[in-house]
Tab-separated table of C-alpha atoms in Angstrom:
chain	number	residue	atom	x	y	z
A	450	UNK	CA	79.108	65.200	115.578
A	451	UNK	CA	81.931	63.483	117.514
A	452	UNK	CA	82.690	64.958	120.849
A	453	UNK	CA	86.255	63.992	120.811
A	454	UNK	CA	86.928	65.905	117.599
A	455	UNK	CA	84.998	68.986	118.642
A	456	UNK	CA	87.741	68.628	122.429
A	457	UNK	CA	90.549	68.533	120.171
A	458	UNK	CA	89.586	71.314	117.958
A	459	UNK	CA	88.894	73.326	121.013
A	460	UNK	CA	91.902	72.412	122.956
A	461	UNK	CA	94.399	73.774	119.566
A	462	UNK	CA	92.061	76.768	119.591
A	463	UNK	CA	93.052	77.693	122.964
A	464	UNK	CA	96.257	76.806	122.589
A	465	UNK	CA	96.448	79.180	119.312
A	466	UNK	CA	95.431	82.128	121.074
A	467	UNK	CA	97.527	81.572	123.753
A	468	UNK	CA	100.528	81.470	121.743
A	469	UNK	CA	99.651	84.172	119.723
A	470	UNK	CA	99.640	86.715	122.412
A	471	UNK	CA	102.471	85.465	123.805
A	472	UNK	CA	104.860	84.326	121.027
A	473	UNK	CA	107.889	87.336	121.098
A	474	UNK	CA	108.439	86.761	116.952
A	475	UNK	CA	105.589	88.993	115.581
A	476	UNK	CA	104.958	87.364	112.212
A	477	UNK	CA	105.286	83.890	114.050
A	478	UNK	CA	102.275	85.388	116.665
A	479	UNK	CA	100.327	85.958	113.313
A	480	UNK	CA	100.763	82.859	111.698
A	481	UNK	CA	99.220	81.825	114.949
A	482	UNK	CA	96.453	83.941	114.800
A	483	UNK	CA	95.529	82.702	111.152
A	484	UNK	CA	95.990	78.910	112.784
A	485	UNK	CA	93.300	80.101	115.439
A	486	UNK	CA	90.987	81.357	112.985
A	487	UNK	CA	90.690	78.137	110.725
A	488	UNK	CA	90.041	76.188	113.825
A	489	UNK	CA	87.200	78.185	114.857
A	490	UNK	CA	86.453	78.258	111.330
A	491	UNK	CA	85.842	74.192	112.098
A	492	UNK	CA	84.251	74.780	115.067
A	493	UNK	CA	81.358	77.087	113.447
A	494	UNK	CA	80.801	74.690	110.621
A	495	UNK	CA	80.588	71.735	113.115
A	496	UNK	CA	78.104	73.696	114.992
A	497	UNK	CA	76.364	74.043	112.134
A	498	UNK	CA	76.653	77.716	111.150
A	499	UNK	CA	78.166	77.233	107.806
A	500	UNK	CA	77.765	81.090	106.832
A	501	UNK	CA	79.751	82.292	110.330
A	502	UNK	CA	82.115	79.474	109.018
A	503	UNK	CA	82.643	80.379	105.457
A	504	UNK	CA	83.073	84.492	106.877
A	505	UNK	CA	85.583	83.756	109.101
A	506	UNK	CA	87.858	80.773	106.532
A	507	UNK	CA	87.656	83.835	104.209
A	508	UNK	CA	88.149	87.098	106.605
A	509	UNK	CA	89.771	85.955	109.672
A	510	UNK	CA	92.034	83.131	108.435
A	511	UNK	CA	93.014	84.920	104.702
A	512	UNK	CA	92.741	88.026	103.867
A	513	UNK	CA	93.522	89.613	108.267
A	514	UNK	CA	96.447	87.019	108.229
A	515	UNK	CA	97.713	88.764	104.980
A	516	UNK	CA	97.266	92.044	106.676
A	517	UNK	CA	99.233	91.151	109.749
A	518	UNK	CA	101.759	89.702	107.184
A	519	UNK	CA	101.679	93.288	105.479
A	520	UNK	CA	102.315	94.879	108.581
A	521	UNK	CA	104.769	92.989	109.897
A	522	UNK	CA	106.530	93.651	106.822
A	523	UNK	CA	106.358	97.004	106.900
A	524	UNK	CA	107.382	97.560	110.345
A	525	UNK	CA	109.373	95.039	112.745
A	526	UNK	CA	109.016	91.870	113.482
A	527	UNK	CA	110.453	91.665	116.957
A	528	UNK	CA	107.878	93.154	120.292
A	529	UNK	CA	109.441	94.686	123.085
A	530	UNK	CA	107.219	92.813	125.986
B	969	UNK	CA	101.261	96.643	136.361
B	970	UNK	CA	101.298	93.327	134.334
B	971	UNK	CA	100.083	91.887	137.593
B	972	UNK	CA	97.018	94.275	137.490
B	973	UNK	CA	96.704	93.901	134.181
B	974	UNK	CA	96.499	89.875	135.060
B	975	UNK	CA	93.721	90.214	137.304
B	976	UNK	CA	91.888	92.262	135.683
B	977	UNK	CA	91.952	89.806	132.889
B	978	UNK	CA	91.090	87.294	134.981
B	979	UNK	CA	88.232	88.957	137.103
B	980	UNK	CA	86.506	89.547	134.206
B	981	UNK	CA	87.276	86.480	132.061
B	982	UNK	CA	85.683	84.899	134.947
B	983	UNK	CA	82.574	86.602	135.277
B	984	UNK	CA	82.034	86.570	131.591
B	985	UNK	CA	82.415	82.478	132.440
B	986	UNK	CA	80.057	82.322	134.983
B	987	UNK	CA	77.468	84.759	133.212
B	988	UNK	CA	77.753	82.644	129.896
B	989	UNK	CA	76.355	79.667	132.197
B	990	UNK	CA	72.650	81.738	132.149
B	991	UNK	CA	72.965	81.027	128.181
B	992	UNK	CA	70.704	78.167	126.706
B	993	UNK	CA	72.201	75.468	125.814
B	994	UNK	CA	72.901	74.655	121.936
B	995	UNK	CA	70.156	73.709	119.832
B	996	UNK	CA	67.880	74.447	123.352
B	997	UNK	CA	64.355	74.190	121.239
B	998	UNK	CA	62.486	76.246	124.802
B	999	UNK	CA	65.172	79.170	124.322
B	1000	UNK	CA	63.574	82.842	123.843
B	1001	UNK	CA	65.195	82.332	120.024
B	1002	UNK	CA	64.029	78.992	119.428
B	1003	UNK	CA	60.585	79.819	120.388
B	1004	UNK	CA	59.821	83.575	119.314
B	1005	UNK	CA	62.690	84.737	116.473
B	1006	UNK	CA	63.684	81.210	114.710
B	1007	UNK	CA	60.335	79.913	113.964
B	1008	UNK	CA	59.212	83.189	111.847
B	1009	UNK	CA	62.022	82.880	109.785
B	1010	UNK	CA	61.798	79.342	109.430
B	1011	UNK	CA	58.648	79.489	108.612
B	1012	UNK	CA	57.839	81.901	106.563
B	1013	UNK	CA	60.961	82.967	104.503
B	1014	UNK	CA	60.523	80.661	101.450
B	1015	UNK	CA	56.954	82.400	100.900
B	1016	UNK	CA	58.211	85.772	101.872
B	1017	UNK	CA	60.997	86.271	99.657
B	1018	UNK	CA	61.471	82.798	97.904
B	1019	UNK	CA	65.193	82.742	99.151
B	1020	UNK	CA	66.227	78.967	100.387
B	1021	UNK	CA	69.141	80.274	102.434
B	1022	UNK	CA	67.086	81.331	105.587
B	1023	UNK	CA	70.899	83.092	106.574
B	1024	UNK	CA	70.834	85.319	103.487
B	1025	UNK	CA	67.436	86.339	103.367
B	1026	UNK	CA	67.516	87.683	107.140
B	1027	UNK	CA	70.856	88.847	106.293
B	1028	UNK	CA	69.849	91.087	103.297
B	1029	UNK	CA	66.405	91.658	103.650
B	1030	UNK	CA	64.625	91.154	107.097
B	1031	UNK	CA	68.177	92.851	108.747
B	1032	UNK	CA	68.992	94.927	105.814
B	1033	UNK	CA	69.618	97.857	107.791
B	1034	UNK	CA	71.827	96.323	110.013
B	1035	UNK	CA	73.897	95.127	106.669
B	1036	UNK	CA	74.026	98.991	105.045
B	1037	UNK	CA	75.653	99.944	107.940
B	1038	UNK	CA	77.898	97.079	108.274
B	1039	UNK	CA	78.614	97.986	104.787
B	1040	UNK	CA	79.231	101.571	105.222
B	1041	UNK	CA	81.903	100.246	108.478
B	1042	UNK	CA	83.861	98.715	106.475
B	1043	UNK	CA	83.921	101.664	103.729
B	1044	UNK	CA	84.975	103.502	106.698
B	1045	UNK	CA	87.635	101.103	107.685
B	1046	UNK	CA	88.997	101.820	104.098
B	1047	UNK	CA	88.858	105.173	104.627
B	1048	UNK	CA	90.382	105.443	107.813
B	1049	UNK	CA	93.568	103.447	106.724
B	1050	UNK	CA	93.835	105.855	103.771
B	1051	UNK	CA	93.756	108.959	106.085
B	1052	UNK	CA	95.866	107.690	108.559
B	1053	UNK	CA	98.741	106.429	106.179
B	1054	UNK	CA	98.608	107.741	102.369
B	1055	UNK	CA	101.951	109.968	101.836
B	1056	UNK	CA	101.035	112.087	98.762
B	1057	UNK	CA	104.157	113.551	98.469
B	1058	UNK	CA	106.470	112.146	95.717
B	1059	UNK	CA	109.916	112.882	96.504
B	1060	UNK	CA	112.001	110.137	94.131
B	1061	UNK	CA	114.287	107.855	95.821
B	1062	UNK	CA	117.509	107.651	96.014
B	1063	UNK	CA	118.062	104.816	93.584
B	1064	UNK	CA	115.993	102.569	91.853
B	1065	UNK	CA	116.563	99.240	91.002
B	1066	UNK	CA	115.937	97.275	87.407
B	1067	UNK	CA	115.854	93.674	86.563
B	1068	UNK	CA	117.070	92.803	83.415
B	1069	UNK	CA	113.915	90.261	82.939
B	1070	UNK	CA	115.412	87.878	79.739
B	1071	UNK	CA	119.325	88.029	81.752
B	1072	UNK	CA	118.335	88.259	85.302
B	1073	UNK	CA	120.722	90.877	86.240
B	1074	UNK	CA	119.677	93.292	88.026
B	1075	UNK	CA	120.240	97.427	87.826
B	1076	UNK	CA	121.051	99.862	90.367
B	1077	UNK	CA	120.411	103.387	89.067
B	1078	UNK	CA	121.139	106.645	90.749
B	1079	UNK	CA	119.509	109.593	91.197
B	1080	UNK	CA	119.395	111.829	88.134
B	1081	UNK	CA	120.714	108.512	86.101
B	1082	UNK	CA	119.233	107.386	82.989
B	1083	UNK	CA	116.084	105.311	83.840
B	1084	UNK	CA	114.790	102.142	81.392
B	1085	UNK	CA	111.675	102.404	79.371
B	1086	UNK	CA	109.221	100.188	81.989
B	1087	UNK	CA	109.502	97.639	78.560
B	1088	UNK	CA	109.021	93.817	78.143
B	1089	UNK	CA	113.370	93.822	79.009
B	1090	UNK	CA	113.535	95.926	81.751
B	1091	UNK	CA	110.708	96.017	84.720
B	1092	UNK	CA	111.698	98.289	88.106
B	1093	UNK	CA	111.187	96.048	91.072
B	1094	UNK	CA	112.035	97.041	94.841
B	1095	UNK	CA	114.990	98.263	96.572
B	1096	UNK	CA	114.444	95.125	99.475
B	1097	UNK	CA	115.320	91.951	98.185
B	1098	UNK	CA	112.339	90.648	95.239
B	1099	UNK	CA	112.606	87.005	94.450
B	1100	UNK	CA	111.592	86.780	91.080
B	1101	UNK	CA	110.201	83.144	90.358
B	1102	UNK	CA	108.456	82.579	86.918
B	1103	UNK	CA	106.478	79.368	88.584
B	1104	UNK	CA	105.215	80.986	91.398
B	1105	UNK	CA	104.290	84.305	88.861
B	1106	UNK	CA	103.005	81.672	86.240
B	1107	UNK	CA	101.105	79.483	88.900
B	1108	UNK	CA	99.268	82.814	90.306
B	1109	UNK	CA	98.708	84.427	86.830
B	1110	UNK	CA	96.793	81.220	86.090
B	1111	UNK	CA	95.089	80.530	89.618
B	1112	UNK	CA	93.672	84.459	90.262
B	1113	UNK	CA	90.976	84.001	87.066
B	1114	UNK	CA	89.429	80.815	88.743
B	1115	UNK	CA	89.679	82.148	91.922
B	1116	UNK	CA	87.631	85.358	90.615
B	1117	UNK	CA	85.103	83.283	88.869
B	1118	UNK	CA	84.448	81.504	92.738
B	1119	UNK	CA	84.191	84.738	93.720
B	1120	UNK	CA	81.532	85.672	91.745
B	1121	UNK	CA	79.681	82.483	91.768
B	1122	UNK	CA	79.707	82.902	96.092
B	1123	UNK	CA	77.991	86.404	95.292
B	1124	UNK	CA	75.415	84.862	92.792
B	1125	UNK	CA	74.717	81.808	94.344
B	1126	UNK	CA	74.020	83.516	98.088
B	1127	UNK	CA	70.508	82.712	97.740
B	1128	UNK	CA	70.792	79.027	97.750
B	1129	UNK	CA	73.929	78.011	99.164
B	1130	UNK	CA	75.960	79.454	102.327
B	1131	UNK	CA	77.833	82.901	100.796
B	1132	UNK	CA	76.875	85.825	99.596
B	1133	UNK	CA	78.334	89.767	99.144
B	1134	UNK	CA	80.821	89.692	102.119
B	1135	UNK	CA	82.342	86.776	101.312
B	1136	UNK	CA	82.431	86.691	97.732
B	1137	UNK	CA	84.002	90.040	98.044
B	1138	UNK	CA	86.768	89.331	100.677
B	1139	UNK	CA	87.415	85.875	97.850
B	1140	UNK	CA	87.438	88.727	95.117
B	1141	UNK	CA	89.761	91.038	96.900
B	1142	UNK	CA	91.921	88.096	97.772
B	1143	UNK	CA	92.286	87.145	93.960
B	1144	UNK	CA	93.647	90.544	93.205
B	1145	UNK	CA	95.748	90.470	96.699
B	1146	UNK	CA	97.525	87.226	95.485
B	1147	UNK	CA	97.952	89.167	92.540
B	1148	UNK	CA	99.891	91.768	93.679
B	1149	UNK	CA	101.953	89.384	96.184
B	1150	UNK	CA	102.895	87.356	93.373
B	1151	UNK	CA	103.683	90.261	91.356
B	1152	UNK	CA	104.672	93.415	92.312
B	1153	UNK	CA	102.405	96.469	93.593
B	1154	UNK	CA	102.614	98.472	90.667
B	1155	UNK	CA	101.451	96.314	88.192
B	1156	UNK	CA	98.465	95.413	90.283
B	1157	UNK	CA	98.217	99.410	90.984
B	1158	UNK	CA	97.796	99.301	86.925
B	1159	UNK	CA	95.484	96.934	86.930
B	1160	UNK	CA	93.181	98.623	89.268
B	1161	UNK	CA	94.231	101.890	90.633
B	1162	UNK	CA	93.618	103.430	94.288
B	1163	UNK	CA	91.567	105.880	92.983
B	1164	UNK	CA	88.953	102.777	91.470
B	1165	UNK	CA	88.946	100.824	94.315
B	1166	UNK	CA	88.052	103.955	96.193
B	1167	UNK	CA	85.111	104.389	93.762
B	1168	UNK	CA	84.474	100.792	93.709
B	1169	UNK	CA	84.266	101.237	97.912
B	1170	UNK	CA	81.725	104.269	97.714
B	1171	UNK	CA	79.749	102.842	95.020
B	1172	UNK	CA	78.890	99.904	96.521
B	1173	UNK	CA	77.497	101.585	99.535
B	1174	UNK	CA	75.735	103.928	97.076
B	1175	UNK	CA	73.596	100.640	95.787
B	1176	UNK	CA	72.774	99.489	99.201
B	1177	UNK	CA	71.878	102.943	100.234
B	1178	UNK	CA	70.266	103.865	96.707
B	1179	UNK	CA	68.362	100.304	96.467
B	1180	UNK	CA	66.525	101.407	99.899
B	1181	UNK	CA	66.335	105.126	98.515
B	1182	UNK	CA	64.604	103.750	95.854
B	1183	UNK	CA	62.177	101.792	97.613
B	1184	UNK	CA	61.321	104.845	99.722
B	1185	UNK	CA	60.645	106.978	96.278
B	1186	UNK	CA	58.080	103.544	94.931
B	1187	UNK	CA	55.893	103.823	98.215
B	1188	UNK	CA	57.203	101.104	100.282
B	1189	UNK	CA	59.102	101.650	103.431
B	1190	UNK	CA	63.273	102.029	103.255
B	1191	UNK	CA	64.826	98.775	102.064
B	1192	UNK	CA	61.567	97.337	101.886
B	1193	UNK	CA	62.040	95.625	98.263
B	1194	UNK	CA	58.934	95.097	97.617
B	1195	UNK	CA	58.315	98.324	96.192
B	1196	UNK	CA	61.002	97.292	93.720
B	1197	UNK	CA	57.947	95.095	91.990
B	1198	UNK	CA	56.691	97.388	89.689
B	1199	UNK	CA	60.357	99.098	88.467
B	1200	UNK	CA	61.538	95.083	87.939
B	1201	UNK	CA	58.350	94.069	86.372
B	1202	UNK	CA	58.047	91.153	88.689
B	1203	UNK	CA	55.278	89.393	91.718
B	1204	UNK	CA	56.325	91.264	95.214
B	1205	UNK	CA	58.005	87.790	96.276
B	1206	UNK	CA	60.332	87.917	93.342
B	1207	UNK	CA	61.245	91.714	93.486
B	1208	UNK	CA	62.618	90.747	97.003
B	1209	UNK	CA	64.919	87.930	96.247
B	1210	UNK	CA	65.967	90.087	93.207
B	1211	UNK	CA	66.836	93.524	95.087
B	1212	UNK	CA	68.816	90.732	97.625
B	1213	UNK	CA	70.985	89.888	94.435
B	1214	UNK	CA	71.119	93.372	93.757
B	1215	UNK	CA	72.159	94.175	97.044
B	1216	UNK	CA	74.584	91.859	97.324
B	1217	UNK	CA	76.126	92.687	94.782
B	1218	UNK	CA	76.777	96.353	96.422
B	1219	UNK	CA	78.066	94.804	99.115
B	1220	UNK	CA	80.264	92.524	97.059
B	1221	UNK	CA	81.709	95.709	95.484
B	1222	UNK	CA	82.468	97.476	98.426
B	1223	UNK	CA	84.345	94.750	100.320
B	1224	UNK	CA	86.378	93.767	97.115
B	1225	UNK	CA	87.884	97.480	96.937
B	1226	UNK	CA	87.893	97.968	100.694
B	1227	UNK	CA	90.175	94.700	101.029
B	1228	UNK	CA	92.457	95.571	98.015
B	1229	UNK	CA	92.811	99.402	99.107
B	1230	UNK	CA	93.692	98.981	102.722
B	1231	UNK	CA	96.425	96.388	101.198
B	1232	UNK	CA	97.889	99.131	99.116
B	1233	UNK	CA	98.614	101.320	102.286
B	1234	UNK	CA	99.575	98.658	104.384
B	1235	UNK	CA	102.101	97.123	102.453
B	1236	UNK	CA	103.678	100.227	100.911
B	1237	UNK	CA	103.473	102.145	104.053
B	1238	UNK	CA	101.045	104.844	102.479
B	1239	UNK	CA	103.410	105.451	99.262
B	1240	UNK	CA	102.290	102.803	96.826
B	1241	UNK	CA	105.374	102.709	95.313
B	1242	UNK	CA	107.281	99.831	96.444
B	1243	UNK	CA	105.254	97.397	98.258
B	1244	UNK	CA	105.077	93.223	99.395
């Protein structure tokens, strides 16, 4: 595997979360959180665990973003804090 | 309080930090794992249960009890979004709105007006603003079949490549998902209504549960398949990579009307009437 792919991969992860939780437009903080998902999706297939990988490309970064998306719909898209 | 809040966070971010430095390194061959747990598996899976996919067979079989619960959490899940936001009551709304599908126009129809025949001409979509799009309806009509054929392929082919129930059925319950996105909720809700994919969810858990019931009632321990040899007609070795299809399949169920139900209530807000 090549370490400087793995960094980058790692450094957008971070960078995902950190936005999501902190991003004030609710259906832009989960568009985020599906971003953050598909990069650890990466990150589990490059360390090997293809299963882990293939569970969280399907769970985390589809079908939970579509929830959020559901949600947001539903309710508001603007947070008070 | 957001500064407590902040250190809190950070206290025990760091301390999770430092304690995840005890952890052996990745792919550490002298880790308690490597050395007791992995080898077994390794090892002995392929003569066990003739499954390739070493992730499968501890997934379904060796762990199988961990997985019927697992199972039965996310039947729960279902149920607890049903609970918590199905409104039974129907009172009608105070207008409903028509498209005109071969004109485009749309209809606004009051209460105690004369309401369209739901015909090929006339379809009711939502009182918030529905693009309708015949590529993006065409392009999804013609996509969801393929996508449910992957599905079911990931379900059946767990035992040799990665995959397997929970993923084929979150890929199944995506197909229908896209579905009703692309579409409207009530057609979907034709398609397959709550009160399947709430018997879908329960009998899923029923074949996990029932396949280890029914291992009990051969002579063999609970979900130990195989006791399943003699009712499938088939060497021990085979009866267990069969009741892991059969299993799977359970799960496969489950998750498929799980995912689809708790999208009904979510995007309708518990009314399944007008939804995304």
């Amino acid at each position: 595997m090549i370490w400087q792919l793995d960094l980058i991969i790692l450094l957008i992860v971070i960078i995902c979360g950190i936005a999501a939780i902190s991003i004030r437009d609710l259906l832009g903080a989960a568009i985020m959180f599906g971003a953050y998902s598909f990069m650890m999706c990466l990150l589990w297939s490059i360390m090997g665990a293809v299963d882990v990988s293939f569970t969280e490309a399907s769970v985390g970064a589809g079908v939970s973003t579509v929830f959020f998306v559901a949600a947001v719909f539903r309710t508001t898209r603007r947070t008070r804090d | 309080m957001r500064l407590l809040g902040f250190i809190t966070v950070v206290l025990l971010g760091g301390l999770l930090f430092h304690l995840s430095l005890d952890f052996p390194d990745l792919g550490d061959a002298s880790s308690p794992a490597a050395t007791h747990v992995s080898p077994y598996y390794i090892e002995h899976t392929m003569e066990d249960t003739s499954v390739p996919n070493i992730v499968t067979a501890v997934l379904a079989d060796y762990r199988g009890y961990d997985t019927l619960f697992e199972t039965a959490v996310i039947f729960s899940a279902g149920l607890a979004c049903f609970f918590l936001m199905r409104i039974s009551e129907r009172t009608a709304p105070k207008a409903r709105f028509y498209r005109h599908l071969p004109t485009g126009l749309t209809l606004r129809i009051e209460k105690g007006g004369k309401i369209p025949e739901d015909t090929r001409e006339f379809e009711r979509i939502d009182s918030v603003w529905v693009p309708y799009d015949v590529i993006i309806t065409m392009t999804c009509r013609l996509v969801v079949p393929f996508i449910q054929l992957f599905a079911l392929y990931v379900i059946a082919h767990g035992h040799h490549s990665p995959g397997g129930g929970f993923q084929g059925g979150v890929i199944f319950g995506a197909a229908i998902i896209l579905y009703a996105i692309s579409n409207n909720l009530r057609r979907t809700l034709r398609r397959m209504s709550e009160r399947m994919s709430a018997l879908f969810g329960s009998v899923g858990v029923i074949i996990y549960g029932g396949t280890g019931m029914l291992c009990l009632l051969l002579g063999a321990g609970f979900l130990d398949y195989r006791g399943m040899a003699s009712l499938l007609g088939v060497d021990p070795v085979s009866a267990r990579s069969y009741s892991i299809l059969i299993v799977e399949t359970g799960v496969g169920l489950a998750v498929t009307a799980v995912m689809v139900w708790i999208y009904y209530n979510l995007s309708s807000a518990g009314k399944q009437d007008e939804g995304l």
